[in-house]
């Protein structure tokens, strides 16, 4: 197993907060062991299966080089140049790897690979591991009394000043309970104060499925009949799921990266992920090593509850 926890415990990124939070980033069993210097990189069993069955796989590549320790610097502002250089090294060594997304804060590359490309990645000395880019779908649990929300509200805490980032299908910021008007161009507003659309690549994260707006209402809606868990909080809409409620691990990681980079702009204290890949995770070490686990841990280290 490739260890990328940097001394973190699983509990550091499986945090619990008073907002409805369902983080169910789930996957299958892992086979194999960590790559030692000069050996081939670790490749997740799901990647091997996909290439064997369909001829290609969507993957997230984890990179590393002792000569570039800045790629995992504690201060995320120092990582960009090292991660860019790692990416160039991997792309030179694995030309058949079709890169679809690069990251500034994380030493990852996401893209598509065939059998030959997978061999190139596995043999590349700056590749630590190759994980599947899992398909994720919208999911939701809600129970205010179960998480103690009425007690918190009675004590006078309503989330005032706290930014809650909803990583989902977007948020309908024209909805009156989300601070909006009927004009889609009236964004941001006093309630949904910012965001980004990673599906369409623009700055208008409008919900085209409904799920994200529902989640946002549970988190911080201001309706008179149905109030949110923290009605005083403001919302940040980060669209990582499409109109079918479907997205990818690579897109979710990009959304988490955006939240870390814009944490101080919007006082982001919480990231909500009401999504799942419909499998079951039972190995804490796999959660720590998975790229999504590392991204979540990084958000927690930067003061964001996930």
PDB file of C-alpha atoms in Angstrom:
ATOM      1  CA  UNK A   1       0.000   0.000   0.000  1.00  0.00           C
ATOM      2  CA  UNK A   2       1.317   3.412  -0.895  1.00  0.00           C
ATOM      3  CA  UNK A   3       1.170   5.579   2.200  1.00  0.00           C
ATOM      4  CA  UNK A   4       0.367   9.241   1.645  1.00  0.00           C
ATOM      5  CA  UNK A   5      -1.131  10.074   5.020  1.00  0.00           C
ATOM      6  CA  UNK A   6       1.871  12.173   6.175  1.00  0.00           C
ATOM      7  CA  UNK A   7       1.248  10.989   9.701  1.00  0.00           C
ATOM      8  CA  UNK A   8      -2.451  11.752   9.697  1.00  0.00           C
ATOM      9  CA  UNK A   9      -4.951   9.445  11.281  1.00  0.00           C
ATOM     10  CA  UNK A  10      -8.147   8.452   9.518  1.00  0.00           C
ATOM     11  CA  UNK A  11     -10.068  10.400  12.140  1.00  0.00           C
ATOM     12  CA  UNK A  12      -8.497  13.660  11.035  1.00  0.00           C
ATOM     13  CA  UNK A  13     -10.408  13.646   7.792  1.00  0.00           C
ATOM     14  CA  UNK A  14     -13.493  11.717   8.874  1.00  0.00           C
ATOM     15  CA  UNK A  15     -14.606  14.749  10.877  1.00  0.00           C
ATOM     16  CA  UNK A  16     -18.160  15.290  12.099  1.00  0.00           C
ATOM     17  CA  UNK A  17     -19.920  18.654  12.301  1.00  0.00           C
ATOM     18  CA  UNK A  18     -23.325  20.081  13.133  1.00  0.00           C
ATOM     19  CA  UNK A  19     -24.231  20.448   9.461  1.00  0.00           C
ATOM     20  CA  UNK A  20     -25.687  17.411   7.691  1.00  0.00           C
ATOM     21  CA  UNK A  21     -22.604  15.766   6.221  1.00  0.00           C
ATOM     22  CA  UNK A  22     -22.461  12.506   4.305  1.00  0.00           C
ATOM     23  CA  UNK A  23     -19.013  11.679   2.975  1.00  0.00           C
ATOM     24  CA  UNK A  24     -19.309   8.297   1.288  1.00  0.00           C
ATOM     25  CA  UNK A  25     -16.388   8.155  -1.125  1.00  0.00           C
ATOM     26  CA  UNK A  26     -16.272   4.398  -1.434  1.00  0.00           C
ATOM     27  CA  UNK A  27     -14.408   1.729  -3.367  1.00  0.00           C
ATOM     28  CA  UNK A  28     -13.234  -1.830  -3.692  1.00  0.00           C
ATOM     29  CA  UNK A  29     -10.432  -3.948  -2.384  1.00  0.00           C
ATOM     30  CA  UNK A  30      -6.818  -3.184  -3.135  1.00  0.00           C
ATOM     31  CA  UNK A  31      -4.247  -5.737  -4.109  1.00  0.00           C
ATOM     32  CA  UNK A  32      -0.513  -5.316  -4.315  1.00  0.00           C
ATOM     33  CA  UNK A  33       2.054  -3.424  -2.263  1.00  0.00           C
ATOM     34  CA  UNK A  34       3.839  -0.113  -2.260  1.00  0.00           C
ATOM     35  CA  UNK A  35       6.453   0.467  -4.874  1.00  0.00           C
ATOM     36  CA  UNK A  36      10.027   0.583  -3.633  1.00  0.00           C
ATOM     37  CA  UNK A  37      12.696   2.720  -5.331  1.00  0.00           C
ATOM     38  CA  UNK A  38      13.327   1.325  -8.795  1.00  0.00           C
ATOM     39  CA  UNK A  39      10.251  -0.918  -8.691  1.00  0.00           C
ATOM     40  CA  UNK A  40       7.030  -0.511 -10.607  1.00  0.00           C
ATOM     41  CA  UNK A  41       4.336   1.708  -9.141  1.00  0.00           C
ATOM     42  CA  UNK A  42       1.320   0.350  -7.310  1.00  0.00           C
ATOM     43  CA  UNK A  43      -1.725  -0.119  -9.583  1.00  0.00           C
ATOM     44  CA  UNK A  44      -5.199  -0.538  -8.082  1.00  0.00           C
ATOM     45  CA  UNK A  45      -7.024  -3.741  -8.970  1.00  0.00           C
ATOM     46  CA  UNK A  46      -9.969  -1.829 -10.476  1.00  0.00           C
ATOM     47  CA  UNK A  47      -7.640  -0.167 -12.969  1.00  0.00           C
ATOM     48  CA  UNK A  48      -6.226  -3.524 -14.012  1.00  0.00           C
ATOM     49  CA  UNK A  49      -9.733  -4.968 -14.383  1.00  0.00           C
ATOM     50  CA  UNK A  50     -10.971  -2.053 -16.480  1.00  0.00           C
ATOM     51  CA  UNK A  51      -8.013  -2.225 -18.865  1.00  0.00           C
ATOM     52  CA  UNK A  52      -8.367  -5.969 -19.173  1.00  0.00           C
ATOM     53  CA  UNK A  53     -12.116  -5.829 -19.831  1.00  0.00           C
ATOM     54  CA  UNK A  54     -12.492  -2.661 -21.939  1.00  0.00           C
ATOM     55  CA  UNK A  55      -8.980  -1.803 -23.101  1.00  0.00           C
ATOM     56  CA  UNK A  56      -8.763   1.464 -21.172  1.00  0.00           C
ATOM     57  CA  UNK A  57      -9.414   3.041 -17.788  1.00  0.00           C
ATOM     58  CA  UNK A  58     -10.014   6.451 -16.307  1.00  0.00           C
ATOM     59  CA  UNK A  59      -7.373   6.942 -13.640  1.00  0.00           C
ATOM     60  CA  UNK A  60      -5.861   9.291 -11.076  1.00  0.00           C
ATOM     61  CA  UNK A  61      -2.067   9.091 -10.954  1.00  0.00           C
ATOM     62  CA  UNK A  62      -0.279   9.876  -7.701  1.00  0.00           C
ATOM     63  CA  UNK A  63       3.197  11.325  -8.242  1.00  0.00           C
ATOM     64  CA  UNK A  64       6.236  11.801  -6.053  1.00  0.00           C
ATOM     65  CA  UNK A  65       9.975  12.402  -6.154  1.00  0.00           C
ATOM     66  CA  UNK A  66      12.341  12.847  -3.177  1.00  0.00           C
ATOM     67  CA  UNK A  67      13.989  15.660  -5.140  1.00  0.00           C
ATOM     68  CA  UNK A  68      10.705  17.602  -5.172  1.00  0.00           C
ATOM     69  CA  UNK A  69       9.449  17.550  -1.558  1.00  0.00           C
ATOM     70  CA  UNK A  70       7.631  20.858  -2.108  1.00  0.00           C
ATOM     71  CA  UNK A  71       4.904  18.909  -3.920  1.00  0.00           C
ATOM     72  CA  UNK A  72       3.595  17.943  -0.470  1.00  0.00           C
ATOM     73  CA  UNK A  73       4.626  21.043   1.461  1.00  0.00           C
ATOM     74  CA  UNK A  74       2.440  21.778   4.471  1.00  0.00           C
ATOM     75  CA  UNK A  75       1.717  25.227   3.053  1.00  0.00           C
ATOM     76  CA  UNK A  76      -0.291  24.585  -0.128  1.00  0.00           C
ATOM     77  CA  UNK A  77       0.929  27.863  -1.647  1.00  0.00           C
ATOM     78  CA  UNK A  78       4.384  26.360  -2.091  1.00  0.00           C
ATOM     79  CA  UNK A  79       3.321  23.269  -4.050  1.00  0.00           C
ATOM     80  CA  UNK A  80       2.432  24.543  -7.520  1.00  0.00           C
ATOM     81  CA  UNK A  81       5.842  24.569  -9.227  1.00  0.00           C
ATOM     82  CA  UNK A  82       6.836  21.141  -7.889  1.00  0.00           C
ATOM     83  CA  UNK A  83       3.544  19.544  -8.935  1.00  0.00           C
ATOM     84  CA  UNK A  84       3.827  21.089 -12.393  1.00  0.00           C
ATOM     85  CA  UNK A  85       7.332  19.650 -12.771  1.00  0.00           C
ATOM     86  CA  UNK A  86       6.200  16.221 -11.583  1.00  0.00           C
ATOM     87  CA  UNK A  87       3.438  16.343 -14.182  1.00  0.00           C
ATOM     88  CA  UNK A  88       5.879  17.160 -16.962  1.00  0.00           C
ATOM     89  CA  UNK A  89       8.126  14.275 -15.921  1.00  0.00           C
ATOM     90  CA  UNK A  90       5.251  11.792 -15.930  1.00  0.00           C
ATOM     91  CA  UNK A  91       3.895  12.970 -19.282  1.00  0.00           C
ATOM     92  CA  UNK A  92       7.341  12.620 -20.864  1.00  0.00           C
ATOM     93  CA  UNK A  93       7.729   9.104 -19.489  1.00  0.00           C
ATOM     94  CA  UNK A  94       4.168   8.006 -20.349  1.00  0.00           C
ATOM     95  CA  UNK A  95       3.192   9.653 -23.656  1.00  0.00           C
ATOM     96  CA  UNK A  96       0.172   7.341 -24.129  1.00  0.00           C
ATOM     97  CA  UNK A  97      -1.403   8.621 -20.913  1.00  0.00           C
ATOM     98  CA  UNK A  98      -4.119  11.077 -21.983  1.00  0.00           C
ATOM     99  CA  UNK A  99      -4.098  13.736 -19.266  1.00  0.00           C
ATOM    100  CA  UNK A 100      -7.468  15.372 -18.709  1.00  0.00           C
ATOM    101  CA  UNK A 101      -6.810  17.312 -15.516  1.00  0.00           C
ATOM    102  CA  UNK A 102      -3.799  18.605 -13.584  1.00  0.00           C
ATOM    103  CA  UNK A 103      -3.854  19.929 -10.032  1.00  0.00           C
ATOM    104  CA  UNK A 104      -1.942  22.732  -8.383  1.00  0.00           C
ATOM    105  CA  UNK A 105      -2.219  21.626  -4.748  1.00  0.00           C
ATOM    106  CA  UNK A 106      -2.096  17.850  -5.107  1.00  0.00           C
ATOM    107  CA  UNK A 107       0.569  15.699  -6.806  1.00  0.00           C
ATOM    108  CA  UNK A 108      -2.065  14.087  -9.038  1.00  0.00           C
ATOM    109  CA  UNK A 109      -2.851  13.763 -12.728  1.00  0.00           C
ATOM    110  CA  UNK A 110      -6.255  12.541 -13.927  1.00  0.00           C
ATOM    111  CA  UNK A 111      -6.933  11.097 -17.338  1.00  0.00           C
ATOM    112  CA  UNK A 112      -7.397   8.028 -19.499  1.00  0.00           C
ATOM    113  CA  UNK A 113      -4.953   5.221 -20.131  1.00  0.00           C
ATOM    114  CA  UNK A 114      -4.759   2.062 -22.267  1.00  0.00           C
ATOM    115  CA  UNK A 115      -2.694  -1.066 -21.642  1.00  0.00           C
ATOM    116  CA  UNK A 116       0.524   0.347 -23.084  1.00  0.00           C
ATOM    117  CA  UNK A 117       0.033   3.631 -21.279  1.00  0.00           C
ATOM    118  CA  UNK A 118      -0.532   1.801 -18.002  1.00  0.00           C
ATOM    119  CA  UNK A 119       2.764  -0.032 -18.471  1.00  0.00           C
ATOM    120  CA  UNK A 120       4.458   3.315 -19.085  1.00  0.00           C
ATOM    121  CA  UNK A 121       2.946   4.787 -15.935  1.00  0.00           C
ATOM    122  CA  UNK A 122       3.829   1.795 -13.805  1.00  0.00           C
ATOM    123  CA  UNK A 123       7.449   1.965 -14.951  1.00  0.00           C
ATOM    124  CA  UNK A 124       7.790   5.731 -14.448  1.00  0.00           C
ATOM    125  CA  UNK A 125       9.988   6.449 -11.389  1.00  0.00           C
ATOM    126  CA  UNK A 126       7.935   9.535 -10.454  1.00  0.00           C
ATOM    127  CA  UNK A 127       4.639   7.610 -10.331  1.00  0.00           C
ATOM    128  CA  UNK A 128       3.820   6.239  -6.890  1.00  0.00           C
ATOM    129  CA  UNK A 129       0.398   4.768  -7.611  1.00  0.00           C
ATOM    130  CA  UNK A 130      -2.419   4.568 -10.158  1.00  0.00           C
ATOM    131  CA  UNK A 131      -5.976   4.669  -8.807  1.00  0.00           C
ATOM    132  CA  UNK A 132      -9.333   4.449 -10.593  1.00  0.00           C
ATOM    133  CA  UNK A 133     -11.142   7.709 -11.278  1.00  0.00           C
ATOM    134  CA  UNK A 134     -14.379   6.452  -9.770  1.00  0.00           C
ATOM    135  CA  UNK A 135     -17.806   7.518 -10.966  1.00  0.00           C
ATOM    136  CA  UNK A 136     -19.727   9.242  -8.182  1.00  0.00           C
ATOM    137  CA  UNK A 137     -23.443   9.876  -7.842  1.00  0.00           C
ATOM    138  CA  UNK A 138     -25.580  12.153  -5.720  1.00  0.00           C
ATOM    139  CA  UNK A 139     -26.759  10.692  -2.373  1.00  0.00           C
ATOM    140  CA  UNK A 140     -28.430  12.235   0.697  1.00  0.00           C
ATOM    141  CA  UNK A 141     -29.246  11.547   4.382  1.00  0.00           C
ATOM    142  CA  UNK A 142     -30.848  14.145   6.659  1.00  0.00           C
ATOM    143  CA  UNK A 143     -31.925  14.095  10.263  1.00  0.00           C
ATOM    144  CA  UNK A 144     -31.680  17.294  12.310  1.00  0.00           C
ATOM    145  CA  UNK A 145     -32.585  15.749  15.678  1.00  0.00           C
ATOM    146  CA  UNK A 146     -30.104  12.914  15.148  1.00  0.00           C
ATOM    147  CA  UNK A 147     -27.188  15.330  14.876  1.00  0.00           C
ATOM    148  CA  UNK A 148     -28.462  17.617  17.650  1.00  0.00           C
ATOM    149  CA  UNK A 149     -29.345  20.609  15.467  1.00  0.00           C
ATOM    150  CA  UNK A 150     -32.376  21.768  17.522  1.00  0.00           C
ATOM    151  CA  UNK A 151     -30.210  21.908  20.654  1.00  0.00           C
ATOM    152  CA  UNK A 152     -27.573  23.942  18.865  1.00  0.00           C
ATOM    153  CA  UNK A 153     -30.131  26.389  17.449  1.00  0.00           C
ATOM    154  CA  UNK A 154     -31.845  26.781  20.824  1.00  0.00           C
ATOM    155  CA  UNK A 155     -28.468  27.744  22.264  1.00  0.00           C
ATOM    156  CA  UNK A 156     -28.335  30.617  19.786  1.00  0.00           C
ATOM    157  CA  UNK A 157     -25.969  29.216  17.156  1.00  0.00           C
ATOM    158  CA  UNK A 158     -27.180  29.492  13.564  1.00  0.00           C
ATOM    159  CA  UNK A 159     -23.916  29.443  11.590  1.00  0.00           C
ATOM    160  CA  UNK A 160     -23.701  33.204  11.131  1.00  0.00           C
ATOM    161  CA  UNK A 161     -20.557  34.095   9.182  1.00  0.00           C
ATOM    162  CA  UNK A 162     -19.658  30.494   8.350  1.00  0.00           C
ATOM    163  CA  UNK A 163     -19.150  29.500   4.719  1.00  0.00           C
ATOM    164  CA  UNK A 164     -20.506  26.101   3.700  1.00  0.00           C
ATOM    165  CA  UNK A 165     -19.279  24.792   0.352  1.00  0.00           C
ATOM    166  CA  UNK A 166     -21.785  22.488  -1.340  1.00  0.00           C
ATOM    167  CA  UNK A 167     -19.928  20.183  -3.753  1.00  0.00           C
ATOM    168  CA  UNK A 168     -22.832  18.801  -5.714  1.00  0.00           C
ATOM    169  CA  UNK A 169     -24.983  19.458  -8.813  1.00  0.00           C
ATOM    170  CA  UNK A 170     -24.775  23.211  -8.199  1.00  0.00           C
ATOM    171  CA  UNK A 171     -27.209  25.467  -6.340  1.00  0.00           C
ATOM    172  CA  UNK A 172     -30.230  27.297  -7.730  1.00  0.00           C
ATOM    173  CA  UNK A 173     -29.192  30.740  -6.567  1.00  0.00           C
ATOM    174  CA  UNK A 174     -32.397  32.239  -8.020  1.00  0.00           C
ATOM    175  CA  UNK A 175     -34.409  30.420  -5.330  1.00  0.00           C
ATOM    176  CA  UNK A 176     -35.801  32.903  -2.764  1.00  0.00           C
ATOM    177  CA  UNK A 177     -34.625  30.705   0.134  1.00  0.00           C
ATOM    178  CA  UNK A 178     -31.100  30.858  -1.333  1.00  0.00           C
ATOM    179  CA  UNK A 179     -31.062  34.646  -1.488  1.00  0.00           C
ATOM    180  CA  UNK A 180     -31.755  35.043  -5.201  1.00  0.00           C
ATOM    181  CA  UNK A 181     -33.966  36.734  -7.738  1.00  0.00           C
ATOM    182  CA  UNK A 182     -35.474  35.302 -10.920  1.00  0.00           C
ATOM    183  CA  UNK A 183     -32.479  36.528 -12.958  1.00  0.00           C
ATOM    184  CA  UNK A 184     -29.839  33.820 -13.378  1.00  0.00           C
ATOM    185  CA  UNK A 185     -27.213  36.490 -13.899  1.00  0.00           C
ATOM    186  CA  UNK A 186     -27.758  37.861 -10.394  1.00  0.00           C
ATOM    187  CA  UNK A 187     -24.865  35.882  -8.972  1.00  0.00           C
ATOM    188  CA  UNK A 188     -23.345  35.921  -6.467  1.00  0.00           C
ATOM    189  CA  UNK A 189     -25.957  37.107  -3.987  1.00  0.00           C
ATOM    190  CA  UNK A 190     -26.116  37.652  -0.243  1.00  0.00           C
ATOM    191  CA  UNK A 191     -26.733  33.950   0.477  1.00  0.00           C
ATOM    192  CA  UNK A 192     -24.835  32.078  -2.264  1.00  0.00           C
ATOM    193  CA  UNK A 193     -21.731  34.236  -2.123  1.00  0.00           C
ATOM    194  CA  UNK A 194     -19.563  32.480  -4.693  1.00  0.00           C
ATOM    195  CA  UNK A 195     -18.630  29.259  -6.426  1.00  0.00           C
ATOM    196  CA  UNK A 196     -17.523  27.584  -9.631  1.00  0.00           C
ATOM    197  CA  UNK A 197     -18.925  25.136 -12.189  1.00  0.00           C
ATOM    198  CA  UNK A 198     -16.396  22.367 -12.886  1.00  0.00           C
ATOM    199  CA  UNK A 199     -18.805  20.555 -15.212  1.00  0.00           C
ATOM    200  CA  UNK A 200     -19.238  23.430 -17.663  1.00  0.00           C
ATOM    201  CA  UNK A 201     -16.075  25.346 -16.813  1.00  0.00           C
ATOM    202  CA  UNK A 202     -17.630  28.673 -15.856  1.00  0.00           C
ATOM    203  CA  UNK A 203     -18.385  30.853 -12.833  1.00  0.00           C
ATOM    204  CA  UNK A 204     -22.161  30.240 -12.758  1.00  0.00           C
ATOM    205  CA  UNK A 205     -22.728  26.998 -10.801  1.00  0.00           C
ATOM    206  CA  UNK A 206     -26.474  26.792 -11.496  1.00  0.00           C
ATOM    207  CA  UNK A 207     -28.144  23.569 -10.425  1.00  0.00           C
ATOM    208  CA  UNK A 208     -29.592  21.610 -13.357  1.00  0.00           C
ATOM    209  CA  UNK A 209     -30.550  18.525 -11.363  1.00  0.00           C
ATOM    210  CA  UNK A 210     -32.087  19.776  -8.106  1.00  0.00           C
ATOM    211  CA  UNK A 211     -30.006  17.697  -5.715  1.00  0.00           C
ATOM    212  CA  UNK A 212     -27.476  20.389  -4.818  1.00  0.00           C
ATOM    213  CA  UNK A 213     -30.216  22.936  -4.148  1.00  0.00           C
ATOM    214  CA  UNK A 214     -31.936  20.434  -1.858  1.00  0.00           C
ATOM    215  CA  UNK A 215     -28.681  19.808   0.014  1.00  0.00           C
ATOM    216  CA  UNK A 216     -28.012  23.556   0.257  1.00  0.00           C
ATOM    217  CA  UNK A 217     -31.477  24.051   1.754  1.00  0.00           C
ATOM    218  CA  UNK A 218     -30.831  21.403   4.397  1.00  0.00           C
ATOM    219  CA  UNK A 219     -27.481  23.006   5.229  1.00  0.00           C
ATOM    220  CA  UNK A 220     -28.453  26.683   5.333  1.00  0.00           C
ATOM    221  CA  UNK A 221     -31.873  27.387   3.819  1.00  0.00           C
ATOM    222  CA  UNK A 222     -33.796  30.359   5.202  1.00  0.00           C
ATOM    223  CA  UNK A 223     -37.378  29.319   4.426  1.00  0.00           C
ATOM    224  CA  UNK A 224     -40.016  30.148   7.011  1.00  0.00           C
ATOM    225  CA  UNK A 225     -41.504  26.638   7.018  1.00  0.00           C
ATOM    226  CA  UNK A 226     -38.405  24.534   6.411  1.00  0.00           C
ATOM    227  CA  UNK A 227     -35.246  26.108   7.775  1.00  0.00           C
ATOM    228  CA  UNK A 228     -31.781  24.713   7.238  1.00  0.00           C
ATOM    229  CA  UNK A 229     -29.442  23.291   9.850  1.00  0.00           C
ATOM    230  CA  UNK A 230     -27.488  26.569   9.935  1.00  0.00           C
ATOM    231  CA  UNK A 231     -29.732  29.263   8.418  1.00  0.00           C
ATOM    232  CA  UNK A 232     -27.300  32.047   9.267  1.00  0.00           C
ATOM    233  CA  UNK A 233     -24.460  30.537   7.235  1.00  0.00           C
ATOM    234  CA  UNK A 234     -23.647  31.552   3.687  1.00  0.00           C
ATOM    235  CA  UNK A 235     -23.250  29.101   0.818  1.00  0.00           C
ATOM    236  CA  UNK A 236     -20.572  28.473  -1.793  1.00  0.00           C
ATOM    237  CA  UNK A 237     -21.819  26.458  -4.781  1.00  0.00           C
ATOM    238  CA  UNK A 238     -19.217  24.169  -6.355  1.00  0.00           C
ATOM    239  CA  UNK A 239     -20.745  22.159  -9.206  1.00  0.00           C
ATOM    240  CA  UNK A 240     -18.946  18.806  -9.551  1.00  0.00           C
ATOM    241  CA  UNK A 241     -21.955  16.668 -10.598  1.00  0.00           C
ATOM    242  CA  UNK A 242     -23.848  16.990 -13.880  1.00  0.00           C
ATOM    243  CA  UNK A 243     -27.592  17.136 -14.630  1.00  0.00           C
ATOM    244  CA  UNK A 244     -27.818  13.379 -14.082  1.00  0.00           C
ATOM    245  CA  UNK A 245     -26.210  13.719 -10.647  1.00  0.00           C
ATOM    246  CA  UNK A 246     -23.057  12.032 -11.922  1.00  0.00           C
ATOM    247  CA  UNK A 247     -19.444  13.096 -11.578  1.00  0.00           C
ATOM    248  CA  UNK A 248     -15.965  11.742 -11.044  1.00  0.00           C
ATOM    249  CA  UNK A 249     -13.374  11.504  -8.303  1.00  0.00           C
ATOM    250  CA  UNK A 250     -11.130  13.766 -10.375  1.00  0.00           C
ATOM    251  CA  UNK A 251     -13.788  16.462 -10.476  1.00  0.00           C
ATOM    252  CA  UNK A 252     -14.505  16.232  -6.760  1.00  0.00           C
ATOM    253  CA  UNK A 253     -10.795  16.585  -5.993  1.00  0.00           C
ATOM    254  CA  UNK A 254     -10.726  19.691  -8.204  1.00  0.00           C
ATOM    255  CA  UNK A 255     -13.634  21.080  -6.183  1.00  0.00           C
ATOM    256  CA  UNK A 256     -11.846  20.414  -2.891  1.00  0.00           C
ATOM    257  CA  UNK A 257      -8.719  22.081  -4.268  1.00  0.00           C
ATOM    258  CA  UNK A 258     -10.790  25.150  -5.231  1.00  0.00           C
ATOM    259  CA  UNK A 259     -12.244  25.345  -1.726  1.00  0.00           C
ATOM    260  CA  UNK A 260      -8.802  25.267  -0.096  1.00  0.00           C
ATOM    261  CA  UNK A 261      -7.547  27.995  -2.431  1.00  0.00           C
ATOM    262  CA  UNK A 262     -10.643  30.159  -1.776  1.00  0.00           C
ATOM    263  CA  UNK A 263     -11.056  29.339   1.907  1.00  0.00           C
ATOM    264  CA  UNK A 264     -10.178  32.838   3.100  1.00  0.00           C
ATOM    265  CA  UNK A 265     -12.177  34.561   0.340  1.00  0.00           C
ATOM    266  CA  UNK A 266     -15.458  33.096   1.602  1.00  0.00           C
ATOM    267  CA  UNK A 267     -14.551  31.928   5.128  1.00  0.00           C
ATOM    268  CA  UNK A 268     -15.147  28.326   4.049  1.00  0.00           C
ATOM    269  CA  UNK A 269     -15.358  26.251   7.235  1.00  0.00           C
ATOM    270  CA  UNK A 270     -17.331  23.293   5.901  1.00  0.00           C
ATOM    271  CA  UNK A 271     -17.364  21.172   2.736  1.00  0.00           C
ATOM    272  CA  UNK A 272     -20.447  19.011   2.203  1.00  0.00           C
ATOM    273  CA  UNK A 273     -20.209  15.952  -0.048  1.00  0.00           C
ATOM    274  CA  UNK A 274     -23.545  14.152  -0.341  1.00  0.00           C
ATOM    275  CA  UNK A 275     -22.286  11.650  -2.890  1.00  0.00           C
ATOM    276  CA  UNK A 276     -21.122   8.074  -3.219  1.00  0.00           C
ATOM    277  CA  UNK A 277     -19.751   5.499  -5.624  1.00  0.00           C
ATOM    278  CA  UNK A 278     -22.169   2.881  -4.229  1.00  0.00           C
ATOM    279  CA  UNK A 279     -19.497   0.483  -2.999  1.00  0.00           C
ATOM    280  CA  UNK A 280     -18.219  -0.214   0.502  1.00  0.00           C
ATOM    281  CA  UNK A 281     -14.890   0.765   2.026  1.00  0.00           C
ATOM    282  CA  UNK A 282     -13.689  -1.320   4.942  1.00  0.00           C
ATOM    283  CA  UNK A 283      -9.938  -0.691   4.934  1.00  0.00           C
ATOM    284  CA  UNK A 284      -8.889   2.561   6.699  1.00  0.00           C
ATOM    285  CA  UNK A 285      -5.436   2.362   5.126  1.00  0.00           C
ATOM    286  CA  UNK A 286      -7.014   2.405   1.667  1.00  0.00           C
ATOM    287  CA  UNK A 287      -9.018   5.523   2.598  1.00  0.00           C
ATOM    288  CA  UNK A 288      -5.811   7.243   3.733  1.00  0.00           C
ATOM    289  CA  UNK A 289      -3.961   6.360   0.539  1.00  0.00           C
ATOM    290  CA  UNK A 290      -6.732   7.110  -1.957  1.00  0.00           C
ATOM    291  CA  UNK A 291      -6.339  10.490  -3.727  1.00  0.00           C
ATOM    292  CA  UNK A 292      -9.749  11.599  -2.457  1.00  0.00           C
ATOM    293  CA  UNK A 293      -8.686  10.713   1.080  1.00  0.00           C
ATOM    294  CA  UNK A 294      -5.532  12.783   0.724  1.00  0.00           C
ATOM    295  CA  UNK A 295      -7.506  15.749  -0.656  1.00  0.00           C
ATOM    296  CA  UNK A 296     -10.017  15.519   2.211  1.00  0.00           C
ATOM    297  CA  UNK A 297      -7.204  15.302   4.770  1.00  0.00           C
ATOM    298  CA  UNK A 298      -5.607  18.370   3.217  1.00  0.00           C
ATOM    299  CA  UNK A 299      -8.856  20.321   3.519  1.00  0.00           C
ATOM    300  CA  UNK A 300      -9.112  19.356   7.199  1.00  0.00           C
ATOM    301  CA  UNK A 301      -5.500  20.384   7.758  1.00  0.00           C
ATOM    302  CA  UNK A 302      -6.473  23.773   6.314  1.00  0.00           C
ATOM    303  CA  UNK A 303      -9.261  24.243   8.836  1.00  0.00           C
ATOM    304  CA  UNK A 304     -12.216  22.936   6.802  1.00  0.00           C
ATOM    305  CA  UNK A 305     -14.585  20.353   8.238  1.00  0.00           C
ATOM    306  CA  UNK A 306     -15.566  17.750   5.628  1.00  0.00           C
TER     307      UNK A 306
END
